Every structure is written in C-alpha cells, then in structure tokens.
mmCIF file of C-alpha atoms in Angstrom:
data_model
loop_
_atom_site.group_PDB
_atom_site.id
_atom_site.type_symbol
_atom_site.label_atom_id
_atom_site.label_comp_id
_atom_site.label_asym_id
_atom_site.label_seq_id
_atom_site.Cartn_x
_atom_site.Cartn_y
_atom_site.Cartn_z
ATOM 1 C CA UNK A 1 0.000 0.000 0.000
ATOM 2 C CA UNK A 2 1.446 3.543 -1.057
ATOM 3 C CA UNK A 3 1.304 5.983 1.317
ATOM 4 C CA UNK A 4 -1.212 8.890 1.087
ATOM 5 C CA UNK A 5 0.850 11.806 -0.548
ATOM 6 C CA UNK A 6 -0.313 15.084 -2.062
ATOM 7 C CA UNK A 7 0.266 16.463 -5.726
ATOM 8 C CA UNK A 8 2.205 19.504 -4.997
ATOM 9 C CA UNK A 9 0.453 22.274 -7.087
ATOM 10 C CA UNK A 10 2.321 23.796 -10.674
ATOM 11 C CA UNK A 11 2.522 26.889 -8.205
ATOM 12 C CA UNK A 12 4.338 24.867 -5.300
ATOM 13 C CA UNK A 13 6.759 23.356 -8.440
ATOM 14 C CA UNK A 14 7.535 27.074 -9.490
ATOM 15 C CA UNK A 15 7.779 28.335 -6.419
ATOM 16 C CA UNK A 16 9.984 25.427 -5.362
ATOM 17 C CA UNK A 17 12.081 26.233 -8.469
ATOM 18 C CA UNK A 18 12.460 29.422 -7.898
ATOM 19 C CA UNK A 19 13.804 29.023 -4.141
ATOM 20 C CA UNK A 20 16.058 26.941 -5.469
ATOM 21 C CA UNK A 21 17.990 29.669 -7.223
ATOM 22 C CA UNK A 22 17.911 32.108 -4.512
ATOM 23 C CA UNK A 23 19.421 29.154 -2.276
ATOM 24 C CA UNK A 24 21.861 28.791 -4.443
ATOM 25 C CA UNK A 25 22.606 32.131 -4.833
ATOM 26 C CA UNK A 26 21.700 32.471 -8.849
ATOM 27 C CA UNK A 27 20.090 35.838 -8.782
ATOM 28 C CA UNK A 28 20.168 36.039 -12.787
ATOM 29 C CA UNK A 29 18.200 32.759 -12.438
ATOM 30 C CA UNK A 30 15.849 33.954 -10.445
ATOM 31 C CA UNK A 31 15.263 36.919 -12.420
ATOM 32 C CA UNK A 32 14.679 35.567 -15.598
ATOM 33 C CA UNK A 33 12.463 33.092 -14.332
ATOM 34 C CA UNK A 34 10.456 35.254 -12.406
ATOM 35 C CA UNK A 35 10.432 37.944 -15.330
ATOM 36 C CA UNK A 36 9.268 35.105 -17.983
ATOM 37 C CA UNK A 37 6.747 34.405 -15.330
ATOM 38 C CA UNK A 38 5.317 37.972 -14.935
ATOM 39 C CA UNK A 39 4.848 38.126 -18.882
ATOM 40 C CA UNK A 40 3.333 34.742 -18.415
ATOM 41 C CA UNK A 41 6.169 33.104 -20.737
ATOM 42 C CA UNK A 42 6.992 30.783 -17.690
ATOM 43 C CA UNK A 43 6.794 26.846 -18.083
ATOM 44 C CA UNK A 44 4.107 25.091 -16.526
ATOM 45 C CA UNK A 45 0.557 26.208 -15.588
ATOM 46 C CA UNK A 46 0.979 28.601 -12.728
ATOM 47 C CA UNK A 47 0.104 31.950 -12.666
ATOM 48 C CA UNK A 48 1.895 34.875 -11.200
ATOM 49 C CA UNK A 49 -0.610 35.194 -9.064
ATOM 50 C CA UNK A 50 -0.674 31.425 -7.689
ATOM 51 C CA UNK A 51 3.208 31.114 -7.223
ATOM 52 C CA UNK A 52 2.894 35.120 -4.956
ATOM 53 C CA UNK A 53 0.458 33.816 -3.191
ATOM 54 C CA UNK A 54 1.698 30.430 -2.238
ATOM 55 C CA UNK A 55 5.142 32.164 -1.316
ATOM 56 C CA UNK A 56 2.858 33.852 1.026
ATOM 57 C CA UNK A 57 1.669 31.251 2.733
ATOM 58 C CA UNK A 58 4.689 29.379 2.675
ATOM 59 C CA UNK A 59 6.483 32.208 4.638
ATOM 60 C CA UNK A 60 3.833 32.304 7.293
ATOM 61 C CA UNK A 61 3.806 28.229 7.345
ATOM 62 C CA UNK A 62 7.662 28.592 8.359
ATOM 63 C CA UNK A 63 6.726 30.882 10.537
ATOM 64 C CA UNK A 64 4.395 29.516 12.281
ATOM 65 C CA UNK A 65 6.304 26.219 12.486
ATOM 66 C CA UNK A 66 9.628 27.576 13.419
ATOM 67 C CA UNK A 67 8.473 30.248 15.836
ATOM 68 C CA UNK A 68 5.154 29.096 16.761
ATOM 69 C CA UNK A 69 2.787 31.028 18.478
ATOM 70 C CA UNK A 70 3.780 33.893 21.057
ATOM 71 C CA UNK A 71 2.547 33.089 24.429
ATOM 72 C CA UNK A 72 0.840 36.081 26.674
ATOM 73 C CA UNK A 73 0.349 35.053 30.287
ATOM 74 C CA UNK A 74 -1.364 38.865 30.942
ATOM 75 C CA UNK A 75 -4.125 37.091 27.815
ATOM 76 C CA UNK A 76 -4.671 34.005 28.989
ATOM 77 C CA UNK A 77 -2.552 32.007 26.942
ATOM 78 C CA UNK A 78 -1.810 31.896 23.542
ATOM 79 C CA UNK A 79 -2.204 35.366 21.317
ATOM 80 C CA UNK A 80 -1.217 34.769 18.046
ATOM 81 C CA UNK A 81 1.637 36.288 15.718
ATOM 82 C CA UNK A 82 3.882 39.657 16.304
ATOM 83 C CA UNK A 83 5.773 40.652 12.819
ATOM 84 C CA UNK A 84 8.187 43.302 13.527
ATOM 85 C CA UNK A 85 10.530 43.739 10.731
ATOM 86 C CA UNK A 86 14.105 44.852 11.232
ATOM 87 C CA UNK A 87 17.025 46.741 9.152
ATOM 88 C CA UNK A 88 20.348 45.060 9.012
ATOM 89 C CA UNK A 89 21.311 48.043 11.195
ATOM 90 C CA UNK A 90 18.625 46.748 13.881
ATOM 91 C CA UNK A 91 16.049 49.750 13.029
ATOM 92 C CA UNK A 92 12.684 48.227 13.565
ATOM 93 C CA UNK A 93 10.006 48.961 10.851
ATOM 94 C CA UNK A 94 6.484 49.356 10.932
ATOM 95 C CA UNK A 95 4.507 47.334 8.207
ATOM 96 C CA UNK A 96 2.499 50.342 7.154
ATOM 97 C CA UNK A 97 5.977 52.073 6.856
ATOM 98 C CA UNK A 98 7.650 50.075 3.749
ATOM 99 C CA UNK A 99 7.285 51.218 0.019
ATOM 100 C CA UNK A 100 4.463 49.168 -2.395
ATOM 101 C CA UNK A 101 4.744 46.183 -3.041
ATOM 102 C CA UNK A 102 6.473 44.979 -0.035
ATOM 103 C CA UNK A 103 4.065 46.629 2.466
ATOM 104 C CA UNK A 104 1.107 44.912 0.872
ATOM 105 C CA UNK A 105 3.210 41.493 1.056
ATOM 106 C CA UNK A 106 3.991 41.964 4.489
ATOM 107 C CA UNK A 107 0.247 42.489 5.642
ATOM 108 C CA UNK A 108 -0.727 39.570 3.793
ATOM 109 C CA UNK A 109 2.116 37.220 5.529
ATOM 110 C CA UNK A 110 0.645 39.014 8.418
ATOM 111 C CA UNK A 111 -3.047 38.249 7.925
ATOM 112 C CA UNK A 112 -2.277 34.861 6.806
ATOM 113 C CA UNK A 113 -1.021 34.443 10.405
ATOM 114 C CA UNK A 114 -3.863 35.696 11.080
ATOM 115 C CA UNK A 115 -5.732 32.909 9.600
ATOM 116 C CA UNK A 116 -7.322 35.051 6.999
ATOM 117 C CA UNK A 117 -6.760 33.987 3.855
ATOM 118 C CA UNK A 118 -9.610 35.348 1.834
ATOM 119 C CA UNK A 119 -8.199 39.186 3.488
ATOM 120 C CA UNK A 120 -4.875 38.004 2.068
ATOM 121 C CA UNK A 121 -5.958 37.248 -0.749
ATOM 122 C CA UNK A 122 -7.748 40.825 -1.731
ATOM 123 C CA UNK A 123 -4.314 42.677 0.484
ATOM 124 C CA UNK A 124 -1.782 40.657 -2.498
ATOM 125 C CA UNK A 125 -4.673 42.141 -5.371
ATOM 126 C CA UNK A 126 -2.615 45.779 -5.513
ATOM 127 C CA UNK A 127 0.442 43.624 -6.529
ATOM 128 C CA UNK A 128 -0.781 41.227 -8.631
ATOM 129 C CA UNK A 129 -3.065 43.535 -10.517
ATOM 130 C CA UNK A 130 -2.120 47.129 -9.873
ATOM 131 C CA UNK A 131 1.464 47.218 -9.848
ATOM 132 C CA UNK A 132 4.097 47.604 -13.003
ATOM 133 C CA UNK A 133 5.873 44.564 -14.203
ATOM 134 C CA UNK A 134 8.910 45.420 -12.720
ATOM 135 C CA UNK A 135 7.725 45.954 -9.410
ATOM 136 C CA UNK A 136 5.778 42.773 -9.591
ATOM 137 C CA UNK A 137 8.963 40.528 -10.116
ATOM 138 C CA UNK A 138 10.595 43.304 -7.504
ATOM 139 C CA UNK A 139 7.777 41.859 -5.140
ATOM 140 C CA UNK A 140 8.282 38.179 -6.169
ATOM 141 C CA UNK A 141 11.978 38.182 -5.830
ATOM 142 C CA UNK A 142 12.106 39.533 -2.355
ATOM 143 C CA UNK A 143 9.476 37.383 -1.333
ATOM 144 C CA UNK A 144 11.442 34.333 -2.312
ATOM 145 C CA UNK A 145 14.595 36.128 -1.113
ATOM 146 C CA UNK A 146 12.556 36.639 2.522
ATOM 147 C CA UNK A 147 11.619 32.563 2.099
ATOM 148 C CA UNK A 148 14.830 31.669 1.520
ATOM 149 C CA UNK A 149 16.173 33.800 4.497
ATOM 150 C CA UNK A 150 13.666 32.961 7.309
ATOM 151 C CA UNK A 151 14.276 28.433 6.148
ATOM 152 C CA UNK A 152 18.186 29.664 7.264
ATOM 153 C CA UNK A 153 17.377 30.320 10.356
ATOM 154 C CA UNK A 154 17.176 27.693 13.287
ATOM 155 C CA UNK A 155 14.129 26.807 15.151
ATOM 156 C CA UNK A 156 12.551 28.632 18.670
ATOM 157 C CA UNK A 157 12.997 25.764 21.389
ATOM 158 C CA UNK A 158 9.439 26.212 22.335
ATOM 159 C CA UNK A 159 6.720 29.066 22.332
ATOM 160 C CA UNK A 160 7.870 32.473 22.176
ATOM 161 C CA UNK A 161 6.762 34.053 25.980
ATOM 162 C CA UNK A 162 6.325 37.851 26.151
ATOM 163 C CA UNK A 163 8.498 39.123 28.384
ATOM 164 C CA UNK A 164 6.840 40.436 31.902
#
C-alpha cells in the first residue's frame, strides 16, 4: 500500500524552483524566471498570481512552524503572531511604513497568520493587478529572497513568551 501523498500544485513546483535559485545564490536565475513568469512566458501552468500567493503562505507556514505562536500570560494564553521587521542596522520597521509592493506582502504574511486567507488574498490584489511589471517581479523576488532567508534560520525551542 502507497502511502497517502499530495500532488504539490504547478505553483508549489515554481515556487519550489524558484527558491532553489535564490538558495543557491543564482540571482540572474531567479530573475529571468520570475520575469518570464510575470509576462506569463513561464513553463508550466501557474500563474503569477498562484506562485505570490503560495510564497505567502509558505512564509507564514515557516513561521508559524519555526516560531510558533507567542505566548501572553497577561491574555490568557496563547495570542497569536507579532511581525516586527528589522534593518540590518537593527532599526525596527512598521509594516504600514515600507514602500508598495512589499508593504502589501507583508500584511498579507501578516493576515495569513492571522488565519485570513480570503483578506490576504484581496491585500496581495494591488500587486498582482495594480502594480508595473517590474515591481511585480521586484515583489516576487524579495518574497522568495525573505523565504529563503527565514528556512536559514534555526528553530525557537518552544513558544515564544512575552516578556513580563
């Protein structure tokens, strides 16, 4: 008997490609792939839209599974998700602070967390529908770049406990 196994989705493929050249450092790769993909000239049958939106969720599975949830004892217990993004330099960034795309990117990883996927959804719509081409593969590339970054890092031995 075979064991029960899921079809990963033409958008998990691509999006799996695509990881693979930003974790092997190939930024031309990446480009041109996510370029042809933007003009729709990409191989296989996802969309732009699909393989954005599955990085998405991907980054707030990896999250959620190497984080986990933060832990409030003054809320009774488990609260949910805290994104605070950082410079190199350590200067902490409000969401509503970066430039388009990446804002819009961020608050969807954010209301993904949120278990919101349908919000998500209509938050990635400026990007996938509104924006140039070049900032769509600007968004795309980072996103994968942020992907690539946070599957780096190691594992929180436990739930994350606010600090009294």
């Amino acid at each position: 008997m075979e064991p029960n196994r899921r079809r990963a989705g033409p958008e998990a493929i691509l999006g799996g490609r695509l990881l693979a050249f930003a974790g092997d450092g190939d930024i031309v790769g990446l480009s041109q792939y996510v370029t042809a993909l933007v003009y729709g000239a990409a191989p296989g049958d996802a969309s732009y839209d699909d393989v954005l939106e599955w990085v998405v969720t991907t980054i707030a599975d990896v999250i959620t599974d190497k984080i986990g949830p933060i832990v409030d004892s003054e809320v009774d217990g488990v609260t949910g998700f805290a994104v605070t993004l950082r410079t190199p330099d350590g200067i902490q960034l409000a969401i509503d602070d970066l430039p388009a795309p990446e804002r819009h990117v961020w608050k969807a990883i954010a209301e993904v967390l949120d278990g919101d996927l349908p919000r998500a959804h209509g938050t990635l719509a400026p990007v996938e529908h509104g924006s140039e081409p070049g900032e769509q593969a600007h968004a795309l590339i980072e996103a994968v770049s942020w992907l690539d970054r946070l599957l780096d890092l190691p594992a929180l031995n436990g739930p994350y406990t606010v600090p009294e």
